[in-house]
Structures are given as C-alpha cells and as structure tokens.
Amino acid sequence: MKDKHLTYAESGVDIEKEEVTIKALTKGMDYKREGLGAPLTGIGHYAGLIDFGEYALALATDGVGSKVLIANEMKRWNTVGIDCIAMNVNDLLAIGAEPISFVDYLALEKHDEDFAAQIGEGLRKGAEISRMSIVGGETATLPDIINGFDLAGTCLGMVRKENIITGEKVQLGDAIVGIPADSVHSNGYTLVRNIMEQSSYSYHDKFPYNESTTIGDELLIPTRIYMEVLDVIKECDVHGLAHITGSGLLKLKRVTSLGFDFYDPIEPNDIFKFLQEEGNVDDFEMYKTFNMGMGFVIILPQDQAEKAASMTGGKIVGRITEKGIKVGDLVMVE
C-alpha cells in the first residue's frame, strides 16, 4: 500500500470537480432582494452577509461530514456536535461576525436515546464555547436514505457594517499569524478513512505517537472554535481572516488575489504525521486537503502581529507577497 500515494480525489472527493458542481448549482441564483435583507456579498466567501440597517447579518451552513462514520465505529458521539457548530461559527468569524444563534438538522436511520443525548451534549458544549443560543432545529427519520446519521446546521451572526472583514484591505508585506488547530477538524475524512482502510491499524488501536489514547479517539478530537479572533478584531487593525477547512490552503484565494509565503509554518499535529506515513501521502496533497496544524489565519500589519499571536496562542507564520501560495519550499500555487 505504501508504494502508492493516496489522494483525496482517488478516495472519492475531487476538489476540482466539486468546484465545477458548485458553479453549476449557483450560476442561476441571480435574484437579489432589495432593501432590508439585501445581500452585501456574493456567493463564495466564508459566510453570506445581508443588509440589516447599521448591521449586517451573517449566515453560514455546514455539517460534520464523514467524520460521523468514525464516531459510529467508536460508538462515541459526544464530540460531533461541537464539530457541527465549530465548522459554522469559524466561517462567521472569518468575515468578522459574532455568532448569535444556531439551528441544527439531524437526519437518522433510526432512533436511539443514548445516541441523541450524546449529540445534544456536543451541540450544547459548542454553543456554550461560541456564546450563542440554539433556537431550534429539525430531526428527520429517513431509513430509506440515511445509513446511520448525518448532522448539519446553520449559524446566524452579526457585525457592524463598518467592521466587515472580507480581505480587500490586505496589502503586500502584511504579516500572517497562524492559530494552531487542535486536530484534523472536520475536513478530509474521506481520505483519512481510505488511509485507515488500507492500513494495518484499526481505529481501536493505540495511537503510535501517544499510546494513552486510540487512533479513533485522536481522530474524534473536536474542531477548535476560534472565538478569540473577535478579541483580536477589537484591538488590532485586521486586514483579512481565513478558516482553514476543506481544500486546505487553496481557499486562501477567497481572501485576496495577493500571495502567501508561509516561511515558518506551524508544526503539524502528530496525527498528520501518522496519516501521511500510513497513506504515503505527498506534502502537496496533505496541505491541499488538511489544515496541517493551522486552523485559522489572521492577516494584519507587521507591527501588530506579535500582539495578535500572543492573544490567540498563535505565531507569525508568514507574510503577504505578490502572488502564489508557498509553505516553506513547497509551492502550492505559482
């Protein structure tokens, strides 16, 4: 197996084809409401913004993805609710919005009281970390469609119009502050599962880099919620923000057409080292698929970078350049 380099596309998720599908889905969405509720951004940024007087309301929707299959294997579901909320909240934070409320969607093959209680435990914890309320949701029993369960949600946030951060202020020479990720977050799990299926290890085996835990439990560490970013926005002149999710660093082009030079990247978590070795995955594929230890990025003037790093437990990882995306000697985009 290690003679072959495993990829996300060959595992079943082709990022380039996904982009084509998204374009086909959204190309006819040209109706725009006017007045209160009118869109302030186009489709394609981390979150959508709509006019609400002196404020903009922000909306994001996302799910846990195939990480739920590992939760099923481990029979432990009390963290995936945190993932569900985190993947939404972090996208709101990436445009400077504060999360205020959430609704969830749980699709089930069958009902189980203990399972439901664990899902609720994670959702409650995620909402508490995010300082927001869960105001409703939907539970659907779909035995003809769902094998197991699927969990997704939608988050509502708000931001004063003058405080919206979409990246247009990013300029050459700005510093890039990276905030460490706690885990794989909730992206790339189709590749993770492919690696594990072809590995000699099982999810229940001891994690080679830390034998006090299992591989499955390491993979279920919930997504970090980066609420401290709001404090940085209040105290620093933030030019751009990015949540490092699916497509890894490639989605940085949502923020600016300028380039990114990560000359001192955050050391990847041990789980990434394990996955890369077991799947014989090359560096480009790893950084294209996973967060590789850096879950969030703040772009701001050089003279404020140390302060932002101190406030978030992060560090200065790079600077804004004319073009491309580089991680050390690895060129992601020319």
XYZ file of C-alpha atoms in Angstrom:
334
model
C 0.000 0.000 0.000
C 2.868 2.373 0.797
C 4.139 2.134 -2.771
C 1.080 4.132 -3.802
C 0.482 7.783 -2.894
C -3.100 8.056 -1.655
C -5.045 11.170 -2.660
C -8.292 12.837 -1.684
C -9.626 12.600 -5.254
C -8.941 8.870 -5.542
C -10.592 8.396 -2.142
C -13.800 9.857 -3.574
C -13.615 13.643 -3.089
C -12.292 15.570 -6.078
C -11.961 19.235 -5.041
C -11.755 20.474 -8.635
C -14.920 18.600 -9.664
C -16.628 19.888 -6.521
C -15.876 23.454 -7.637
C -17.460 22.742 -11.029
C -20.576 21.393 -9.305
C -20.808 24.468 -7.088
C -20.589 26.760 -10.116
C -23.332 24.792 -11.881
C -25.513 24.927 -8.767
C -25.151 28.660 -8.206
C -24.977 30.119 -11.719
C -28.735 30.648 -11.926
C -29.064 32.150 -8.446
C -29.313 35.705 -9.726
C -32.388 37.021 -7.893
C -31.413 39.655 -5.315
C -33.704 41.025 -2.656
C -33.624 44.823 -2.298
C -33.744 46.976 0.822
C -33.627 45.381 4.257
C -32.261 41.872 3.776
C -30.460 42.631 0.521
C -27.232 40.652 0.045
C -23.994 42.514 0.738
C -21.687 39.819 -0.635
C -21.773 37.370 -3.497
C -21.836 33.607 -3.085
C -18.398 32.187 -2.413
C -16.957 33.788 0.698
C -16.873 32.028 4.064
C -20.304 33.376 5.009
C -23.096 35.301 3.347
C -23.925 38.832 4.503
C -27.269 40.607 4.270
C -28.247 44.203 4.998
C -29.876 44.796 8.363
C -29.632 48.533 8.883
C -26.430 49.558 10.665
C -25.577 45.862 10.951
C -25.022 43.021 8.553
C -26.458 39.636 9.398
C -24.138 36.737 8.549
C -25.222 33.218 7.614
C -23.216 30.009 7.280
C -24.256 26.385 6.919
C -22.154 23.240 7.204
C -22.082 19.726 8.569
C -19.773 17.203 10.188
C -19.212 15.114 7.063
C -17.859 11.585 7.097
C -16.225 12.086 10.497
C -19.560 10.743 11.783
C -18.583 7.304 10.457
C -15.615 7.204 12.815
C -17.905 8.270 15.659
C -20.124 5.309 14.751
C -17.123 2.966 14.733
C -16.011 4.186 18.172
C -19.630 4.342 19.409
C -18.880 7.797 20.808
C -20.944 10.699 19.544
C -20.487 13.390 22.209
C -17.984 15.492 20.228
C -19.506 15.689 16.739
C -21.999 18.330 17.877
C -19.031 20.563 18.692
C -17.703 19.929 15.172
C -21.046 20.877 13.655
C -21.164 24.192 15.462
C -17.442 24.908 15.008
C -17.483 24.499 11.236
C -20.228 27.109 11.040
C -19.014 29.522 13.700
C -15.456 29.597 12.351
C -16.783 30.600 8.931
C -18.654 33.518 10.519
C -15.533 34.567 12.404
C -13.683 34.612 9.078
C -15.666 37.685 7.987
C -15.599 39.326 11.427
C -19.104 38.366 12.562
C -20.096 37.355 16.073
C -22.272 34.199 16.249
C -25.624 34.722 17.971
C -27.858 31.724 17.213
C -27.885 28.265 15.662
C -30.299 25.665 14.291
C -29.347 22.033 13.687
C -30.505 19.327 11.291
C -30.191 15.697 12.389
C -31.115 13.006 9.852
C -31.443 9.495 11.302
C -31.811 5.943 10.130
C -33.376 5.004 13.476
C -33.879 6.474 16.936
C -31.657 5.786 19.946
C -31.989 7.745 23.188
C -28.348 7.445 24.322
C -27.091 8.460 20.889
C -29.392 11.508 20.828
C -28.265 12.569 24.301
C -24.616 12.442 23.192
C -25.337 14.508 20.080
C -27.133 17.049 22.264
C -24.183 17.135 24.680
C -21.808 18.166 21.900
C -24.186 20.758 20.474
C -24.653 22.279 23.933
C -20.905 22.459 24.519
C -20.251 24.005 21.099
C -22.936 26.630 21.655
C -21.516 27.453 25.093
C -17.991 27.947 23.693
C -19.461 30.128 20.925
C -21.529 32.179 23.376
C -24.722 31.693 21.374
C -28.144 30.050 21.664
C -29.516 27.035 19.849
C -33.010 28.244 18.988
C -34.411 25.268 17.076
C -33.736 22.606 14.512
C -35.117 19.598 12.693
C -34.869 15.860 13.268
C -35.764 13.681 10.274
C -36.176 9.902 10.315
C -35.096 8.712 6.855
C -34.379 4.966 6.895
C -34.600 4.724 3.090
C -31.974 7.442 2.612
C -29.706 7.578 5.674
C -27.374 4.776 6.759
C -26.563 5.818 10.313
C -26.941 9.583 10.690
C -25.972 12.959 9.303
C -25.588 16.151 11.326
C -25.546 19.681 9.919
C -26.589 23.144 10.976
C -26.927 26.824 10.151
C -25.468 29.691 12.132
C -26.602 33.310 12.324
C -24.184 36.069 13.242
C -23.999 39.822 13.190
C -21.397 42.504 12.525
C -21.488 46.272 12.180
C -21.153 47.135 8.507
C -18.000 49.159 9.077
C -16.378 46.146 10.771
C -16.927 43.595 7.999
C -13.647 41.923 7.017
C -13.589 40.413 3.530
C -9.920 40.869 2.618
C -9.888 43.977 0.460
C -7.567 45.716 2.973
C -4.867 43.035 2.651
C -1.637 44.521 1.282
C 1.899 43.498 0.384
C 4.082 42.953 3.412
C 1.244 42.245 5.842
C 2.063 39.629 8.447
C 0.258 36.281 8.584
C -0.497 34.953 12.074
C -1.418 31.275 12.256
C -3.505 29.843 15.108
C -2.885 26.176 15.953
C -5.554 23.568 15.257
C -6.397 21.008 17.919
C -6.976 18.253 15.413
C -7.900 17.293 11.862
C -11.039 19.386 12.487
C -13.859 18.073 10.265
C -12.351 18.018 6.773
C -10.574 15.402 4.693
C -12.099 12.419 6.471
C -12.786 10.550 3.240
C -9.020 10.430 2.732
C -8.495 9.656 6.432
C -10.834 6.669 6.203
C -9.210 5.440 2.982
C -5.819 5.551 4.690
C -7.168 3.622 7.665
C -8.890 1.031 5.458
C -5.570 0.253 3.773
C -3.535 0.443 6.970
C -2.607 -2.402 9.308
C -4.043 -0.321 12.165
C -7.654 -0.117 13.348
C -9.391 2.845 14.948
C -9.284 0.999 18.290
C -5.502 0.545 18.261
C -3.203 2.668 20.402
C -2.091 5.852 18.660
C 1.639 5.301 17.959
C 2.546 8.909 18.853
C 0.599 8.791 22.140
C -0.257 5.340 23.471
C -2.513 6.779 26.179
C -5.197 7.211 23.507
C -6.503 5.369 20.453
C -6.307 6.356 16.804
C -10.085 6.688 16.691
C -10.218 8.980 19.693
C -7.409 11.099 18.241
C -9.435 11.463 15.042
C -12.532 12.454 17.038
C -10.867 15.410 18.776
C -13.390 18.174 18.046
C -12.767 21.198 15.869
C -11.369 24.193 17.715
C -13.699 27.210 17.884
C -11.630 30.361 17.377
C -13.664 32.876 19.377
C -10.510 34.754 20.445
C -10.401 36.144 16.902
C -13.174 38.568 17.915
C -10.902 40.000 20.619
C -8.107 40.495 18.091
C -10.502 42.333 15.764
C -11.387 44.745 18.601
C -7.764 45.539 19.426
C -5.934 45.284 16.100
C -6.327 46.532 12.527
C -7.181 43.176 10.986
C -6.979 43.139 7.182
C -8.037 39.559 6.459
C -9.164 36.318 8.070
C -9.307 32.709 6.928
C -10.686 29.475 8.341
C -8.505 26.612 7.036
C -11.008 23.914 6.054
C -11.573 21.708 3.001
C -9.071 22.408 0.200
C -6.514 23.320 2.856
C -4.584 26.453 1.975
C -6.087 26.721 -1.513
C -9.148 28.569 -0.182
C -6.942 31.478 0.838
C -7.677 32.883 -2.609
C -11.132 33.722 -1.221
C -9.447 36.375 0.901
C -7.131 38.125 -1.584
C -5.596 37.743 -5.021
C -2.199 38.517 -3.480
C 0.196 35.761 -2.474
C 1.001 33.954 0.783
C 4.506 32.976 1.881
C 4.369 30.682 4.909
C 8.085 30.807 5.673
C 7.693 29.486 9.256
C 4.604 27.219 9.276
C 3.133 25.703 12.419
C 4.413 22.196 13.101
C 1.710 19.714 12.009
C -0.031 17.705 14.737
C 1.202 14.141 15.218
C -1.993 12.772 13.665
C -0.997 14.335 10.335
C 2.432 12.714 10.523
C 0.749 9.362 11.155
C -1.708 9.757 8.280
C 0.977 10.898 5.855
C 3.191 7.953 6.692
C 0.417 5.340 6.613
C -1.054 6.655 3.356
C 2.235 7.583 1.713
C 0.619 10.952 1.006
C 2.852 13.629 -0.520
C 3.271 17.067 1.040
C 1.238 18.875 -1.621
C -1.751 16.564 -1.109
C -1.547 16.941 2.674
C -1.590 20.753 2.542
C -4.301 20.702 -0.143
C -6.581 18.508 1.961
C -5.912 19.192 5.658
C -5.261 22.168 7.938
C -1.847 20.655 8.824
C -1.861 22.120 12.312
C -3.016 25.645 11.432
C -6.763 26.096 11.769
C -7.139 29.829 11.352
C -5.196 32.723 9.813
C -5.162 36.422 10.703
C -3.630 38.955 8.294
C -2.650 42.333 9.714
C 0.171 44.910 9.747
C 3.590 43.661 10.824
C 3.711 45.939 13.868
C 0.561 44.333 15.326
C 1.367 40.713 14.531
C 3.095 39.806 17.813
C 0.140 41.131 19.784
C -2.329 39.064 17.731
C -0.148 35.973 18.104
C 0.007 36.433 21.879
C -3.763 36.885 22.147
C -4.510 33.677 20.248
C -1.701 31.333 21.227
C -0.506 31.515 17.641
C 2.634 32.726 15.927
C 3.782 34.711 12.912
C 3.945 32.132 10.131
C 4.485 34.251 7.026
C 3.828 37.392 5.030
C 1.737 38.584 2.098
C 3.566 38.595 -1.244
C 2.669 39.476 -4.822
C 1.369 36.055 -5.887
C 1.239 32.340 -5.210
C 0.976 30.220 -2.063
C 4.158 28.740 -0.586
C 4.749 26.657 2.535
C 8.472 26.640 3.158
C 9.927 25.226 -0.056
C 6.611 23.718 -1.145
C 4.853 25.711 -3.887
C 1.079 25.211 -3.661
C 0.125 27.868 -6.229
C 2.555 29.621 -8.614
